[in-house]
Amino acid sequence: MGVLIMKPMLLLMALLMPVAANAAPASKVAWTPERLSFVKNGNPDKGKALAASCAACHGDQGVSTNPAWPSLAAQNANYLYKQLRDYAGGERDHPLMTPIAQSLSEQDSADLAAWFSALPQPENPAVDTHNLDRAEKMVSEGDGKRILPPCFVCHGARGQGEKMDIPALAGQQADYFNQTLLDYKSGQRHNDIYSRMRLIAQQLSDEEIKELAQYYQQLR
Ligand code: HEC
Ligand code: HEC
């Protein structure tokens, strides 16, 4: 008798598990007016002192020392704050960044965001752009056939990012950019509110992602 009840119970649990996982919010950061002004009032001097511990990987001017790691200079402060809180809360996961973010308070995160966002944008050497035509078209026009919006409507015409939490892409390391889009595509990265980037990345080929990464790295 017990077994007969158990079996459907287990089946039901197995069916409900993925639903429950999907129902978890992409991020715990909610952009209330209070949260926006909290980040806006981050103290860049305190952030600078804390940033000494980030320099080995993200550079002392926010330009990362390894192309697989993201540059942080001139990045949108709200975006930086949100990523740090997402790593700390487990909504974004990485073996190097998760423990670091867990050691930071909300105030530390806002102070670091104020410091890195005020640094000048990384300038990468110009590259031969002849093979970036397809990427440029995706950025400025998107692809109506696949219902892909152009990247510029959110990330700005010069890849500068936009208010609220949309990151700047101009000057970002191509290797990091490539990998993080592949991570959205596979669902390994899932902290984008409303799945905005996962839905887009899923429709891009790996080749298109590589070209977009090169396009944005040379943009200034
Ligand atoms: C040991 C190397 C290392 C150190 C030290 C380090 N980081 Fe990182 N950081 C990384 C890597 C690698 C990633 C990309 C992880 C991923 O793909 O999710 C990253 C990602 C980030 C991101 C997300 C950037 C984006 O564009 O989405 C932020 C913000 C960040 N780090 C801030 C910091 C801050 C602030 C510190 C110092 C308190 C710090 N990191 C220290 C390696 C490091
Ligand atoms: C509907 C708005 C929207 C559009 C269109 C859009 N993005 Fe995004 N993108 C976002 C948001 C919001 C985030 C940050 C999500 C998060 O918090 O993880 C993001 C994050 C990213 C990141 C991660 C940046 C980092 O530092 O880790 C990359 C790379 C990116 N987008 C590339 C693109 C490309 C390429 C296109 C065009 C094919 C595009 N996006 C179109 C809204 C958009």
PDB file of N, CA, C and O and ligand atoms in Angstrom, residues 75 79 82-83 92 138 149-151 153-155 165-167 169 172 176-177 180-181 184 189 191-192 196-197 200 204 212 216, ligand 2:
ATOM      1  N   GLN A  75      31.967  50.625 -16.884  1.00  0.00           N
ATOM      2  CA  GLN A  75      30.738  49.820 -16.928  1.00  0.00           C
ATOM      3  C   GLN A  75      29.626  50.523 -16.134  1.00  0.00           C
ATOM      4  O   GLN A  75      29.896  51.240 -15.175  1.00  0.00           O
ATOM      5  N   TYR A  79      24.562  47.938 -13.276  1.00  0.00           N
ATOM      6  CA  TYR A  79      24.861  46.598 -13.792  1.00  0.00           C
ATOM      7  C   TYR A  79      25.934  45.927 -12.924  1.00  0.00           C
ATOM      8  O   TYR A  79      25.789  44.767 -12.527  1.00  0.00           O
ATOM      9  N   LYS A  82      24.486  44.912  -9.618  1.00  0.00           N
ATOM     10  CA  LYS A  82      23.596  43.752  -9.755  1.00  0.00           C
ATOM     11  C   LYS A  82      24.384  42.454  -9.921  1.00  0.00           C
ATOM     12  O   LYS A  82      24.057  41.435  -9.306  1.00  0.00           O
ATOM     13  N   GLN A  83      25.463  42.493 -10.723  1.00  0.00           N
ATOM     14  CA  GLN A  83      26.236  41.260 -10.925  1.00  0.00           C
ATOM     15  C   GLN A  83      26.855  40.808  -9.602  1.00  0.00           C
ATOM     16  O   GLN A  83      26.852  39.621  -9.286  1.00  0.00           O
ATOM     17  N   ARG A  92      24.004  34.129 -10.123  1.00  0.00           N
ATOM     18  CA  ARG A  92      25.047  33.954 -11.134  1.00  0.00           C
ATOM     19  C   ARG A  92      26.170  33.202 -10.430  1.00  0.00           C
ATOM     20  O   ARG A  92      26.462  33.487  -9.258  1.00  0.00           O
ATOM     21  N   MET A 138      23.708  42.967 -37.453  1.00  0.00           N
ATOM     22  CA  MET A 138      22.936  42.453 -36.320  1.00  0.00           C
ATOM     23  C   MET A 138      22.767  43.546 -35.261  1.00  0.00           C
ATOM     24  O   MET A 138      21.693  43.716 -34.686  1.00  0.00           O
ATOM     25  N   PRO A 149      15.799  41.399 -32.025  1.00  0.00           N
ATOM     26  CA  PRO A 149      15.890  42.867 -32.036  1.00  0.00           C
ATOM     27  C   PRO A 149      17.349  43.290 -32.224  1.00  0.00           C
ATOM     28  O   PRO A 149      18.257  42.571 -31.816  1.00  0.00           O
ATOM     29  N   PRO A 150      17.609  44.446 -32.850  1.00  0.00           N
ATOM     30  CA  PRO A 150      18.992  44.907 -32.959  1.00  0.00           C
ATOM     31  C   PRO A 150      19.570  45.175 -31.570  1.00  0.00           C
ATOM     32  O   PRO A 150      18.873  45.678 -30.687  1.00  0.00           O
ATOM     33  N   CYS A 151      20.843  44.842 -31.397  1.00  0.00           N
ATOM     34  CA  CYS A 151      21.478  45.009 -30.079  1.00  0.00           C
ATOM     35  C   CYS A 151      21.444  46.469 -29.618  1.00  0.00           C
ATOM     36  O   CYS A 151      21.356  46.753 -28.427  1.00  0.00           O
ATOM     37  N   VAL A 153      19.244  48.770 -29.649  1.00  0.00           N
ATOM     38  CA  VAL A 153      18.073  49.327 -28.958  1.00  0.00           C
ATOM     39  C   VAL A 153      18.232  49.239 -27.445  1.00  0.00           C
ATOM     40  O   VAL A 153      17.710  50.080 -26.717  1.00  0.00           O
ATOM     41  N   CYS A 154      18.939  48.233 -26.968  1.00  0.00           N
ATOM     42  CA  CYS A 154      19.192  48.165 -25.525  1.00  0.00           C
ATOM     43  C   CYS A 154      20.600  48.644 -25.166  1.00  0.00           C
ATOM     44  O   CYS A 154      20.771  49.410 -24.221  1.00  0.00           O
ATOM     45  N   HIS A 155      21.613  48.192 -25.899  1.00  0.00           N
ATOM     46  CA  HIS A 155      23.009  48.469 -25.497  1.00  0.00           C
ATOM     47  C   HIS A 155      23.545  49.799 -26.015  1.00  0.00           C
ATOM     48  O   HIS A 155      24.698  50.137 -25.741  1.00  0.00           O
ATOM     49  N   ASP A 165      19.947  48.844 -15.910  1.00  0.00           N
ATOM     50  CA  ASP A 165      20.944  47.782 -15.686  1.00  0.00           C
ATOM     51  C   ASP A 165      21.502  47.197 -16.977  1.00  0.00           C
ATOM     52  O   ASP A 165      21.949  46.063 -16.985  1.00  0.00           O
ATOM     53  N   ILE A 166      21.472  47.961 -18.062  1.00  0.00           N
ATOM     54  CA  ILE A 166      21.964  47.404 -19.327  1.00  0.00           C
ATOM     55  C   ILE A 166      23.455  47.692 -19.493  1.00  0.00           C
ATOM     56  O   ILE A 166      23.871  48.846 -19.502  1.00  0.00           O
ATOM     57  N   PRO A 167      24.264  46.631 -19.590  1.00  0.00           N
ATOM     58  CA  PRO A 167      25.715  46.843 -19.577  1.00  0.00           C
ATOM     59  C   PRO A 167      26.264  47.497 -20.837  1.00  0.00           C
ATOM     60  O   PRO A 167      25.736  47.309 -21.932  1.00  0.00           O
ATOM     61  N   LEU A 169      29.060  47.449 -23.681  1.00  0.00           N
ATOM     62  CA  LEU A 169      29.761  46.343 -24.341  1.00  0.00           C
ATOM     63  C   LEU A 169      31.023  46.815 -25.051  1.00  0.00           C
ATOM     64  O   LEU A 169      31.916  46.013 -25.340  1.00  0.00           O
ATOM     65  N   GLN A 172      34.820  45.632 -24.471  1.00  0.00           N
ATOM     66  CA  GLN A 172      34.867  44.425 -23.626  1.00  0.00           C
ATOM     67  C   GLN A 172      35.766  43.371 -24.265  1.00  0.00           C
ATOM     68  O   GLN A 172      35.867  43.280 -25.489  1.00  0.00           O
ATOM     69  N   TYR A 176      35.950  36.884 -23.211  1.00  0.00           N
ATOM     70  CA  TYR A 176      34.933  36.874 -22.148  1.00  0.00           C
ATOM     71  C   TYR A 176      33.539  37.030 -22.749  1.00  0.00           C
ATOM     72  O   TYR A 176      32.597  36.297 -22.409  1.00  0.00           O
ATOM     73  N   PHE A 177      33.387  38.001 -23.636  1.00  0.00           N
ATOM     74  CA  PHE A 177      32.102  38.305 -24.286  1.00  0.00           C
ATOM     75  C   PHE A 177      31.549  37.055 -24.957  1.00  0.00           C
ATOM     76  O   PHE A 177      30.371  36.686 -24.795  1.00  0.00           O
ATOM     77  N   THR A 180      30.456  34.439 -22.293  1.00  0.00           N
ATOM     78  CA  THR A 180      29.260  34.753 -21.496  1.00  0.00           C
ATOM     79  C   THR A 180      27.998  34.637 -22.361  1.00  0.00           C
ATOM     80  O   THR A 180      26.944  34.222 -21.883  1.00  0.00           O
ATOM     81  N   LEU A 181      28.103  34.944 -23.673  1.00  0.00           N
ATOM     82  CA  LEU A 181      26.943  34.739 -24.554  1.00  0.00           C
ATOM     83  C   LEU A 181      26.660  33.245 -24.729  1.00  0.00           C
ATOM     84  O   LEU A 181      25.499  32.826 -24.761  1.00  0.00           O
ATOM     85  N   TYR A 184      24.776  32.261 -21.648  1.00  0.00           N
ATOM     86  CA  TYR A 184      23.342  32.599 -21.713  1.00  0.00           C
ATOM     87  C   TYR A 184      22.637  31.585 -22.624  1.00  0.00           C
ATOM     88  O   TYR A 184      21.532  31.142 -22.353  1.00  0.00           O
ATOM     89  N   ARG A 189      24.397  30.738 -17.600  1.00  0.00           N
ATOM     90  CA  ARG A 189      24.161  32.070 -17.021  1.00  0.00           C
ATOM     91  C   ARG A 189      22.679  32.377 -17.194  1.00  0.00           C
ATOM     92  O   ARG A 189      22.166  32.336 -18.316  1.00  0.00           O
ATOM     93  N   ASN A 191      20.953  34.953 -14.968  1.00  0.00           N
ATOM     94  CA  ASN A 191      20.564  36.030 -14.043  1.00  0.00           C
ATOM     95  C   ASN A 191      20.002  37.252 -14.773  1.00  0.00           C
ATOM     96  O   ASN A 191      19.881  38.319 -14.183  1.00  0.00           O
ATOM     97  N   ASP A 192      19.659  37.108 -16.061  1.00  0.00           N
ATOM     98  CA  ASP A 192      19.082  38.219 -16.822  1.00  0.00           C
ATOM     99  C   ASP A 192      17.579  38.275 -16.575  1.00  0.00           C
ATOM    100  O   ASP A 192      16.856  37.321 -16.872  1.00  0.00           O
ATOM    101  N   ARG A 196      15.923  38.277 -20.935  1.00  0.00           N
ATOM    102  CA  ARG A 196      16.154  39.091 -22.126  1.00  0.00           C
ATOM    103  C   ARG A 196      17.336  38.588 -22.951  1.00  0.00           C
ATOM    104  O   ARG A 196      17.255  38.509 -24.170  1.00  0.00           O
ATOM    105  N   MET A 197      18.465  38.259 -22.302  1.00  0.00           N
ATOM    106  CA  MET A 197      19.633  37.835 -23.077  1.00  0.00           C
ATOM    107  C   MET A 197      19.608  36.359 -23.442  1.00  0.00           C
ATOM    108  O   MET A 197      20.127  35.972 -24.479  1.00  0.00           O
ATOM    109  N   ILE A 200      17.715  35.916 -26.670  1.00  0.00           N
ATOM    110  CA  ILE A 200      18.475  36.402 -27.826  1.00  0.00           C
ATOM    111  C   ILE A 200      19.622  35.441 -28.157  1.00  0.00           C
ATOM    112  O   ILE A 200      19.782  35.012 -29.303  1.00  0.00           O
ATOM    113  N   LEU A 204      21.217  32.924 -31.720  1.00  0.00           N
ATOM    114  CA  LEU A 204      22.441  33.272 -32.439  1.00  0.00           C
ATOM    115  C   LEU A 204      23.291  32.020 -32.643  1.00  0.00           C
ATOM    116  O   LEU A 204      23.384  31.169 -31.750  1.00  0.00           O
ATOM    117  N   LEU A 212      30.235  38.987 -33.105  1.00  0.00           N
ATOM    118  CA  LEU A 212      29.725  40.077 -32.270  1.00  0.00           C
ATOM    119  C   LEU A 212      30.741  40.438 -31.181  1.00  0.00           C
ATOM    120  O   LEU A 212      30.936  41.610 -30.857  1.00  0.00           O
ATOM    121  N   TYR A 216      32.379  44.195 -30.837  1.00  0.00           N
ATOM    122  CA  TYR A 216      32.290  45.076 -29.669  1.00  0.00           C
ATOM    123  C   TYR A 216      33.659  45.347 -29.039  1.00  0.00           C
ATOM    124  O   TYR A 216      33.876  46.423 -28.488  1.00  0.00           O
TER     125      TYR A 216
HETATM  126  C1  HEC B   2      15.910  43.836 -24.841  1.00  0.00           C
HETATM  127  C2  HEC B   2      17.166  44.469 -24.476  1.00  0.00           C
HETATM  128  C3  HEC B   2      18.442  43.801 -24.974  1.00  0.00           C
HETATM  129  C4  HEC B   2      18.788  43.518 -26.274  1.00  0.00           C
HETATM  130  C5  HEC B   2      17.985  43.746 -27.549  1.00  0.00           C
HETATM  131  C6  HEC B   2      20.133  42.948 -26.211  1.00  0.00           C
HETATM  132  N1  HEC B   2      20.571  42.914 -24.915  1.00  0.00           N
HETATM  133 FE1  HEC B   2      22.367  42.178 -24.265  1.00  0.00          FE
HETATM  134  N2  HEC B   2      21.816  42.516 -22.317  1.00  0.00           N
HETATM  135  C7  HEC B   2      20.613  43.074 -21.923  1.00  0.00           C
HETATM  136  C8  HEC B   2      20.559  43.093 -20.468  1.00  0.00           C
HETATM  137  C9  HEC B   2      19.419  43.628 -19.623  1.00  0.00           C
HETATM  138  C10 HEC B   2      21.775  42.520 -20.015  1.00  0.00           C
HETATM  139  C11 HEC B   2      22.211  42.278 -18.560  1.00  0.00           C
HETATM  140  C12 HEC B   2      21.514  41.077 -18.010  1.00  0.00           C
HETATM  141  C13 HEC B   2      22.039  40.603 -16.677  1.00  0.00           C
HETATM  142  O1  HEC B   2      21.804  41.297 -15.682  1.00  0.00           O
HETATM  143  O2  HEC B   2      22.698  39.560 -16.660  1.00  0.00           O
HETATM  144  C14 HEC B   2      22.538  42.176 -21.213  1.00  0.00           C
HETATM  145  C15 HEC B   2      23.805  41.588 -21.191  1.00  0.00           C
HETATM  146  C16 HEC B   2      24.569  41.326 -22.308  1.00  0.00           C
HETATM  147  C17 HEC B   2      25.916  40.807 -22.279  1.00  0.00           C
HETATM  148  C18 HEC B   2      26.734  40.484 -21.045  1.00  0.00           C
HETATM  149  C19 HEC B   2      27.665  41.627 -20.727  1.00  0.00           C
HETATM  150  C20 HEC B   2      28.662  41.319 -19.652  1.00  0.00           C
HETATM  151  O3  HEC B   2      29.473  42.208 -19.335  1.00  0.00           O
HETATM  152  O4  HEC B   2      28.665  40.200 -19.127  1.00  0.00           O
HETATM  153  C21 HEC B   2      26.316  40.693 -23.579  1.00  0.00           C
HETATM  154  C22 HEC B   2      27.672  40.193 -24.060  1.00  0.00           C
HETATM  155  C23 HEC B   2      25.226  41.129 -24.410  1.00  0.00           C
HETATM  156  N3  HEC B   2      24.168  41.512 -23.617  1.00  0.00           N
HETATM  157  C24 HEC B   2      25.265  41.151 -25.791  1.00  0.00           C
HETATM  158  C25 HEC B   2      24.167  41.485 -26.610  1.00  0.00           C
HETATM  159  C26 HEC B   2      24.172  41.381 -28.061  1.00  0.00           C
HETATM  160  C27 HEC B   2      25.361  40.948 -28.887  1.00  0.00           C
HETATM  161  C28 HEC B   2      22.920  41.752 -28.503  1.00  0.00           C
HETATM  162  C29 HEC B   2      22.374  41.745 -29.911  1.00  0.00           C
HETATM  163  C30 HEC B   2      22.480  40.472 -30.642  1.00  0.00           C
HETATM  164  C31 HEC B   2      22.156  42.101 -27.306  1.00  0.00           C
HETATM  165  N4  HEC B   2      22.938  41.921 -26.192  1.00  0.00           N
HETATM  166  C32 HEC B   2      20.845  42.540 -27.320  1.00  0.00           C
HETATM  167  C33 HEC B   2      19.611  43.549 -22.739  1.00  0.00           C
HETATM  168  C34 HEC B   2      19.567  43.410 -24.127  1.00  0.00           C
END
